[in-house]
Amino acid sequence: MPFDAHGHLIPGSAPQSLAVPPHIARPPYVGLTAPPAYTGDNTYTEAEIERIRAAGRIASGALDAVGAAVRPGITTAELDRIAHEYVVSRGAYPSTLGYRGYPSSSCTSVNEVICHGIPDDTVLREGDLVNVDVTAYLDGFHGDTNRTFRVGRVAEDVELLIERTHEAMMRGIRAAKPGRQVNVIGRVIETYAKRFGYGVVRDFTGHGVGSSFHSGLIIPHYDSAPAYADVIKPNMVFTVEPMLTLGSHEWDQWDDGWTVTTRDKSITAQFEHTIVVREDGFELLTVSE
Ligand code: MF3
Ligand code: CO
Ligand code: CO
């Protein structure tokens, strides 16, 4: 029973973790309770950036496949299986599977779930929204991306939230320029979101990504200045992944240790790209061919 009498989400039952063929290389944290400490910086050579792009292309393609399948009646576990099959059929590993014990190959976050929803037997209904977050690991590098999908037609306020969350992500990405502090990104996102009175989630952030899944570099989506003052450099790689809500930014977590919901059960949307910053702009590394 994945929805309660008020239509709010409640935990469902999750299938067993999906199998990855043995020839596919695992990231180093699989089987550990936490990843080994990351010591590198967040800038990469051109050859490394091409490898992040190759991983990112697979993650993006998985989202294309998932998006084509989203419809009323499908479960989040079925969406996870589609993402999983896409990633492993291209020789990549779904980075979330076994990351700090996370059991699934994607995150599926429905309606008031902000992020890290675990795919289960929840049946999507007309008017729901579902964010699917896929990270692929290939040849030693991760590419991390998510999108929010509409299930059939959604209410006007939800439609606008989805469109504006995507726009907020792109504005944050465009603000990322060498010489600026990373806190410029959240300043731009929050300024835009506040025009519409949206909540801006603070405690889940963008991050450095590449040879590690989460490098330790934090990219807030709110105006954190003077904190988070890391200076952006050419060839830096990180994610921008704002979560905006129709209500407050306050959150709760389920007893599963993962699922994060808005405390007020307001609807929330998210988009994510992995980007590389260039001298004169940026490139998206999580795009399909
Ligand atoms: N892909 C998510 C991100 O954008 C991280 C998910 S970690 C998990 O950073 F363990 F919840 F899968
Ligand atoms: Co991310
Ligand atoms: Co992600």
Short mmCIF file of C-alpha atoms and ligand atoms in Angstrom, two decimals:
data_model
loop_
_atom_site.label_atom_id
_atom_site.label_comp_id
_atom_site.label_asym_id
_atom_site.label_seq_id
_atom_site.Cartn_x
_atom_site.Cartn_y
_atom_site.Cartn_z
CA MET A 1 0.00 0.00 0.00
CA PRO A 2 2.36 2.71 -1.16
CA PHE A 3 -0.04 5.64 -0.59
CA ASP A 4 -2.01 6.40 2.58
CA ALA A 5 -5.62 7.59 2.83
CA HIS A 6 -4.49 11.19 2.21
CA GLY A 7 -2.65 10.17 -0.95
CA HIS A 8 0.71 10.59 0.79
CA LEU A 9 3.50 8.17 0.07
CA ILE A 10 4.28 5.40 2.54
CA PRO A 11 6.97 2.73 2.31
CA GLY A 12 6.25 -0.11 -0.07
CA SER A 13 8.06 -3.36 -0.50
CA ALA A 14 11.28 -3.38 -2.49
CA PRO A 15 12.49 -6.26 -4.62
CA GLN A 16 15.91 -7.84 -4.14
CA SER A 17 18.88 -5.90 -5.44
CA LEU A 18 19.40 -6.52 -9.15
CA ALA A 19 22.42 -8.52 -10.31
CA VAL A 20 25.35 -7.03 -12.20
CA PRO A 21 27.24 -9.39 -14.53
CA PRO A 22 30.59 -10.36 -13.04
CA HIS A 23 32.65 -8.91 -15.92
CA ILE A 24 31.50 -5.36 -15.09
CA ALA A 25 34.02 -3.49 -12.91
CA ARG A 26 32.71 -2.39 -9.51
CA PRO A 27 33.57 0.96 -7.92
CA PRO A 28 35.89 0.57 -4.91
CA TYR A 29 33.21 1.23 -2.25
CA VAL A 30 31.00 -1.75 -3.15
CA GLY A 31 30.96 -4.12 -0.19
CA LEU A 32 32.26 -1.42 2.19
CA THR A 33 30.12 0.59 4.61
CA ALA A 34 31.60 3.86 3.29
CA PRO A 35 33.76 4.88 0.32
CA PRO A 36 37.54 5.17 0.79
CA ALA A 37 38.59 8.80 1.41
CA TYR A 38 39.05 10.81 -1.78
CA THR A 39 42.32 12.70 -1.99
CA GLY A 40 42.36 14.18 -5.51
CA ASP A 41 41.13 17.64 -6.46
CA ASN A 42 38.09 18.30 -8.65
CA THR A 43 39.85 19.14 -11.92
CA TYR A 44 40.48 16.61 -14.66
CA THR A 45 42.55 16.15 -17.82
CA GLU A 46 40.84 16.07 -21.21
CA ALA A 47 41.24 12.29 -21.36
CA GLU A 48 39.61 11.94 -17.94
CA ILE A 49 36.78 14.32 -18.91
CA GLU A 50 36.06 12.13 -21.94
CA ARG A 51 35.72 9.15 -19.60
CA ILE A 52 33.32 11.04 -17.32
CA ARG A 53 31.37 12.01 -20.44
CA ALA A 54 31.20 8.37 -21.55
CA ALA A 55 29.79 7.37 -18.15
CA GLY A 56 27.44 10.37 -18.18
CA ARG A 57 26.15 9.46 -21.64
CA ILE A 58 25.10 6.05 -20.32
CA ALA A 59 23.35 7.57 -17.29
CA SER A 60 21.53 10.02 -19.57
CA GLY A 61 20.53 7.26 -21.99
CA ALA A 62 19.14 5.28 -19.06
CA LEU A 63 16.96 8.29 -18.18
CA ASP A 64 15.75 8.47 -21.78
CA ALA A 65 14.69 4.81 -21.53
CA VAL A 66 13.03 5.34 -18.16
CA GLY A 67 11.24 8.47 -19.36
CA ALA A 68 9.77 6.58 -22.32
CA ALA A 69 8.31 4.02 -19.88
CA VAL A 70 6.80 6.40 -17.30
CA ARG A 71 3.01 6.08 -17.34
CA PRO A 72 0.16 5.49 -14.90
CA GLY A 73 0.27 1.88 -13.66
CA ILE A 74 4.04 1.32 -13.77
CA THR A 75 5.92 0.77 -10.49
CA THR A 76 9.10 2.51 -9.41
CA ALA A 77 10.78 -0.91 -9.21
CA GLU A 78 9.98 -1.45 -12.90
CA LEU A 79 11.58 1.91 -13.71
CA ASP A 80 14.65 0.88 -11.70
CA ARG A 81 14.92 -2.34 -13.69
CA ILE A 82 14.83 -0.40 -16.96
CA ALA A 83 17.64 1.87 -15.73
CA HIS A 84 19.62 -1.10 -14.48
CA GLU A 85 19.35 -3.08 -17.71
CA TYR A 86 20.32 -0.05 -19.76
CA VAL A 87 23.42 0.68 -17.69
CA VAL A 88 24.74 -2.88 -17.43
CA SER A 89 24.00 -3.66 -21.11
CA ARG A 90 26.51 -0.91 -21.94
CA GLY A 91 29.16 -2.42 -19.70
CA ALA A 92 28.76 0.13 -16.89
CA TYR A 93 27.95 -0.28 -13.19
CA PRO A 94 24.97 1.54 -11.57
CA SER A 95 26.91 3.57 -9.00
CA THR A 96 24.18 3.76 -6.36
CA LEU A 97 23.98 -0.05 -5.99
CA GLY A 98 25.94 -0.81 -2.84
CA TYR A 99 26.91 2.81 -2.21
CA ARG A 100 26.88 3.12 1.62
CA GLY A 101 24.52 0.14 1.55
CA TYR A 102 21.97 1.66 -0.84
CA PRO A 103 20.06 -1.30 -2.36
CA SER A 104 19.01 -0.11 -5.85
CA SER A 105 20.35 0.88 -9.24
CA SER A 106 18.58 4.25 -9.25
CA CYS A 107 16.72 6.56 -6.89
CA THR A 108 13.01 7.05 -7.64
CA SER A 109 11.52 9.99 -5.73
CA VAL A 110 7.74 10.42 -6.05
CA ASN A 111 5.72 13.58 -5.26
CA GLU A 112 6.80 14.75 -1.76
CA VAL A 113 9.98 12.66 -1.81
CA ILE A 114 12.87 15.13 -2.15
CA CYS A 115 15.53 12.56 -3.03
CA HIS A 116 16.91 9.05 -2.40
CA GLY A 117 13.57 7.26 -2.78
CA ILE A 118 14.07 3.49 -2.97
CA PRO A 119 12.32 1.82 -5.94
CA ASP A 120 9.52 -0.45 -4.71
CA ASP A 121 6.01 -1.64 -5.58
CA THR A 122 4.58 1.89 -5.61
CA VAL A 123 2.24 2.12 -8.61
CA LEU A 124 2.41 5.53 -10.24
CA ARG A 125 -0.89 7.34 -10.74
CA GLU A 126 -1.99 9.96 -13.26
CA GLY A 127 -0.86 13.34 -11.93
CA ASP A 128 2.11 12.06 -9.91
CA LEU A 129 5.64 13.18 -10.60
CA VAL A 130 8.69 10.97 -10.26
CA ASN A 131 12.34 11.95 -10.20
CA VAL A 132 14.74 9.28 -11.39
CA ASP A 133 18.44 9.65 -10.54
CA VAL A 134 20.97 7.44 -12.32
CA THR A 135 24.73 7.38 -11.94
CA ALA A 136 26.89 5.18 -14.17
CA TYR A 137 30.45 4.02 -13.45
CA LEU A 138 32.56 3.14 -16.47
CA ASP A 139 36.31 2.81 -16.87
CA GLY A 140 36.97 4.29 -13.42
CA PHE A 141 34.70 7.36 -13.69
CA HIS A 142 31.14 8.30 -12.64
CA GLY A 143 28.53 10.40 -14.45
CA ASP A 144 25.54 11.49 -12.33
CA THR A 145 22.22 12.87 -13.61
CA ASN A 146 18.53 13.03 -12.75
CA ARG A 147 15.27 14.27 -14.25
CA THR A 148 11.73 14.72 -12.99
CA PHE A 149 9.04 13.05 -15.11
CA ARG A 150 5.31 13.74 -15.20
CA VAL A 151 2.97 10.74 -14.90
CA GLY A 152 0.30 11.56 -17.47
CA ARG A 153 -0.97 15.11 -17.03
CA VAL A 154 -0.10 16.98 -13.84
CA ALA A 155 -1.68 19.97 -12.08
CA GLU A 156 -0.67 23.43 -13.30
CA ASP A 157 1.32 24.29 -10.15
CA VAL A 158 3.24 21.02 -10.44
CA GLU A 159 3.91 21.60 -14.14
CA LEU A 160 5.33 25.04 -13.38
CA LEU A 161 7.44 23.67 -10.52
CA ILE A 162 9.00 21.09 -12.86
CA GLU A 163 9.74 23.64 -15.59
CA ARG A 164 11.18 26.17 -13.16
CA THR A 165 13.32 23.60 -11.36
CA HIS A 166 14.94 22.74 -14.68
CA GLU A 167 15.41 26.43 -15.40
CA ALA A 168 16.91 26.94 -11.91
CA MET A 169 19.45 24.17 -12.60
CA MET A 170 20.43 25.73 -15.93
CA ARG A 171 20.78 29.20 -14.37
CA GLY A 172 23.02 27.75 -11.67
CA ILE A 173 25.12 25.97 -14.30
CA ARG A 174 25.49 29.13 -16.38
CA ALA A 175 26.70 31.03 -13.29
CA ALA A 176 29.62 28.61 -12.82
CA LYS A 177 32.64 30.48 -14.19
CA PRO A 178 36.35 30.24 -13.36
CA GLY A 179 37.39 32.66 -10.60
CA ARG A 180 33.97 32.77 -8.93
CA GLN A 181 33.23 30.97 -5.65
CA VAL A 182 30.95 27.93 -5.90
CA ASN A 183 28.41 29.75 -3.71
CA VAL A 184 27.47 31.87 -6.74
CA ILE A 185 25.58 28.84 -8.08
CA GLY A 186 23.17 28.59 -5.16
CA ARG A 187 22.77 32.35 -5.02
CA VAL A 188 21.47 32.37 -8.59
CA ILE A 189 19.25 29.33 -8.00
CA GLU A 190 17.74 30.66 -4.78
CA THR A 191 17.13 34.14 -6.21
CA TYR A 192 15.22 32.61 -9.11
CA ALA A 193 13.25 30.14 -6.95
CA LYS A 194 12.22 32.83 -4.46
CA ARG A 195 10.46 34.77 -7.23
CA PHE A 196 7.87 32.00 -7.13
CA GLY A 197 7.89 31.44 -3.38
CA TYR A 198 9.39 27.96 -3.71
CA GLY A 199 11.27 26.21 -0.93
CA VAL A 200 14.96 25.61 -1.71
CA VAL A 201 16.34 22.44 -0.12
CA ARG A 202 19.59 23.17 1.74
CA ASP A 203 20.81 19.95 3.30
CA PHE A 204 21.23 17.93 0.09
CA THR A 205 23.64 19.48 -2.38
CA GLY A 206 25.57 19.16 -5.58
CA HIS A 207 29.04 17.66 -5.34
CA GLY A 208 32.34 17.01 -7.03
CA VAL A 209 32.10 13.83 -9.12
CA GLY A 210 34.44 11.92 -11.45
CA SER A 211 36.89 9.38 -10.14
CA SER A 212 34.81 9.37 -6.94
CA PHE A 213 31.00 9.47 -6.66
CA HIS A 214 31.05 12.30 -4.08
CA SER A 215 34.47 13.97 -3.88
CA GLY A 216 33.89 16.12 -0.80
CA LEU A 217 33.40 19.35 -2.78
CA ILE A 218 29.93 20.66 -1.87
CA ILE A 219 27.78 22.76 -4.24
CA PRO A 220 24.89 24.36 -2.28
CA HIS A 221 21.70 25.34 -4.09
CA TYR A 222 20.95 28.24 -1.71
CA ASP A 223 22.92 31.41 -1.03
CA SER A 224 25.52 30.10 1.41
CA ALA A 225 28.04 32.99 1.23
CA PRO A 226 30.49 33.48 2.86
CA ALA A 227 30.55 29.70 3.31
CA TYR A 228 31.35 27.29 0.46
CA ALA A 229 33.91 29.69 -0.99
CA ASP A 230 35.87 27.17 -3.09
CA VAL A 231 37.04 28.99 -6.21
CA ILE A 232 35.86 27.51 -9.51
CA LYS A 233 38.70 26.50 -11.84
CA PRO A 234 38.79 25.51 -15.51
CA ASN A 235 38.25 21.75 -15.98
CA MET A 236 36.50 21.43 -12.61
CA VAL A 237 33.78 18.75 -12.68
CA PHE A 238 30.78 18.74 -10.36
CA THR A 239 27.01 18.32 -10.29
CA VAL A 240 24.30 20.96 -10.00
CA GLU A 241 21.08 19.33 -8.75
CA PRO A 242 18.60 21.73 -7.13
CA MET A 243 15.56 20.44 -5.26
CA LEU A 244 12.68 22.96 -5.13
CA THR A 245 9.39 22.56 -3.28
CA LEU A 246 5.88 24.01 -3.40
CA GLY A 247 6.18 24.51 0.39
CA SER A 248 8.95 24.59 2.95
CA HIS A 249 12.53 23.29 2.61
CA GLU A 250 12.27 21.34 5.88
CA TRP A 251 12.60 17.59 5.51
CA ASP A 252 12.08 14.24 7.23
CA GLN A 253 13.67 10.88 6.64
CA TRP A 254 11.99 7.49 6.63
CA ASP A 255 13.15 4.65 8.86
CA ASP A 256 14.70 3.02 5.78
CA GLY A 257 17.59 5.44 6.35
CA TRP A 258 17.30 6.87 2.82
CA THR A 259 13.97 8.28 1.69
CA VAL A 260 13.90 12.06 2.27
CA THR A 261 10.49 13.79 2.13
CA THR A 262 9.32 17.33 2.62
CA ARG A 263 8.18 17.66 6.22
CA ASP A 264 5.01 19.46 5.10
CA LYS A 265 4.43 16.83 2.35
CA SER A 266 4.61 19.53 -0.29
CA ILE A 267 5.46 18.43 -3.83
CA THR A 268 9.11 18.70 -4.82
CA ALA A 269 11.08 18.46 -8.07
CA GLN A 270 14.76 18.09 -8.99
CA PHE A 271 17.05 18.05 -12.03
CA GLU A 272 20.74 17.17 -12.13
CA HIS A 273 23.61 17.38 -14.59
CA THR A 274 27.29 16.66 -14.23
CA ILE A 275 29.20 19.57 -15.80
CA VAL A 276 32.76 20.57 -16.61
CA VAL A 277 33.60 24.27 -16.27
CA ARG A 278 35.57 25.78 -19.13
CA GLU A 279 37.51 29.09 -19.41
CA ASP A 280 34.54 30.58 -21.24
CA GLY A 281 31.55 28.57 -20.05
CA PHE A 282 30.58 24.96 -19.39
CA GLU A 283 29.85 21.64 -21.02
CA LEU A 284 27.17 19.21 -19.89
CA LEU A 285 28.70 15.75 -19.40
CA THR A 286 25.39 13.93 -18.87
CA VAL A 287 23.78 14.11 -22.29
CA SER A 288 22.68 11.34 -24.66
CA GLU A 289 24.25 10.93 -28.09
N1 MF3 B 1 22.79 10.23 -7.37
C1 MF3 B 1 22.64 10.87 -6.09
C2 MF3 B 1 23.29 12.22 -6.22
O1 MF3 B 1 22.88 12.95 -7.06
C3 MF3 B 1 23.24 10.10 -4.97
C4 MF3 B 1 22.46 8.94 -4.60
S1 MF3 B 1 23.29 8.13 -3.35
C5 MF3 B 1 22.25 6.87 -3.00
O2 MF3 B 1 24.24 12.58 -5.59
F1 MF3 B 1 22.95 6.09 -2.25
F2 MF3 B 1 21.18 7.33 -2.45
F3 MF3 B 1 21.92 6.26 -4.12
CO CO B 2 24.59 13.95 -7.60
CO CO B 3 22.36 11.91 -8.82
#
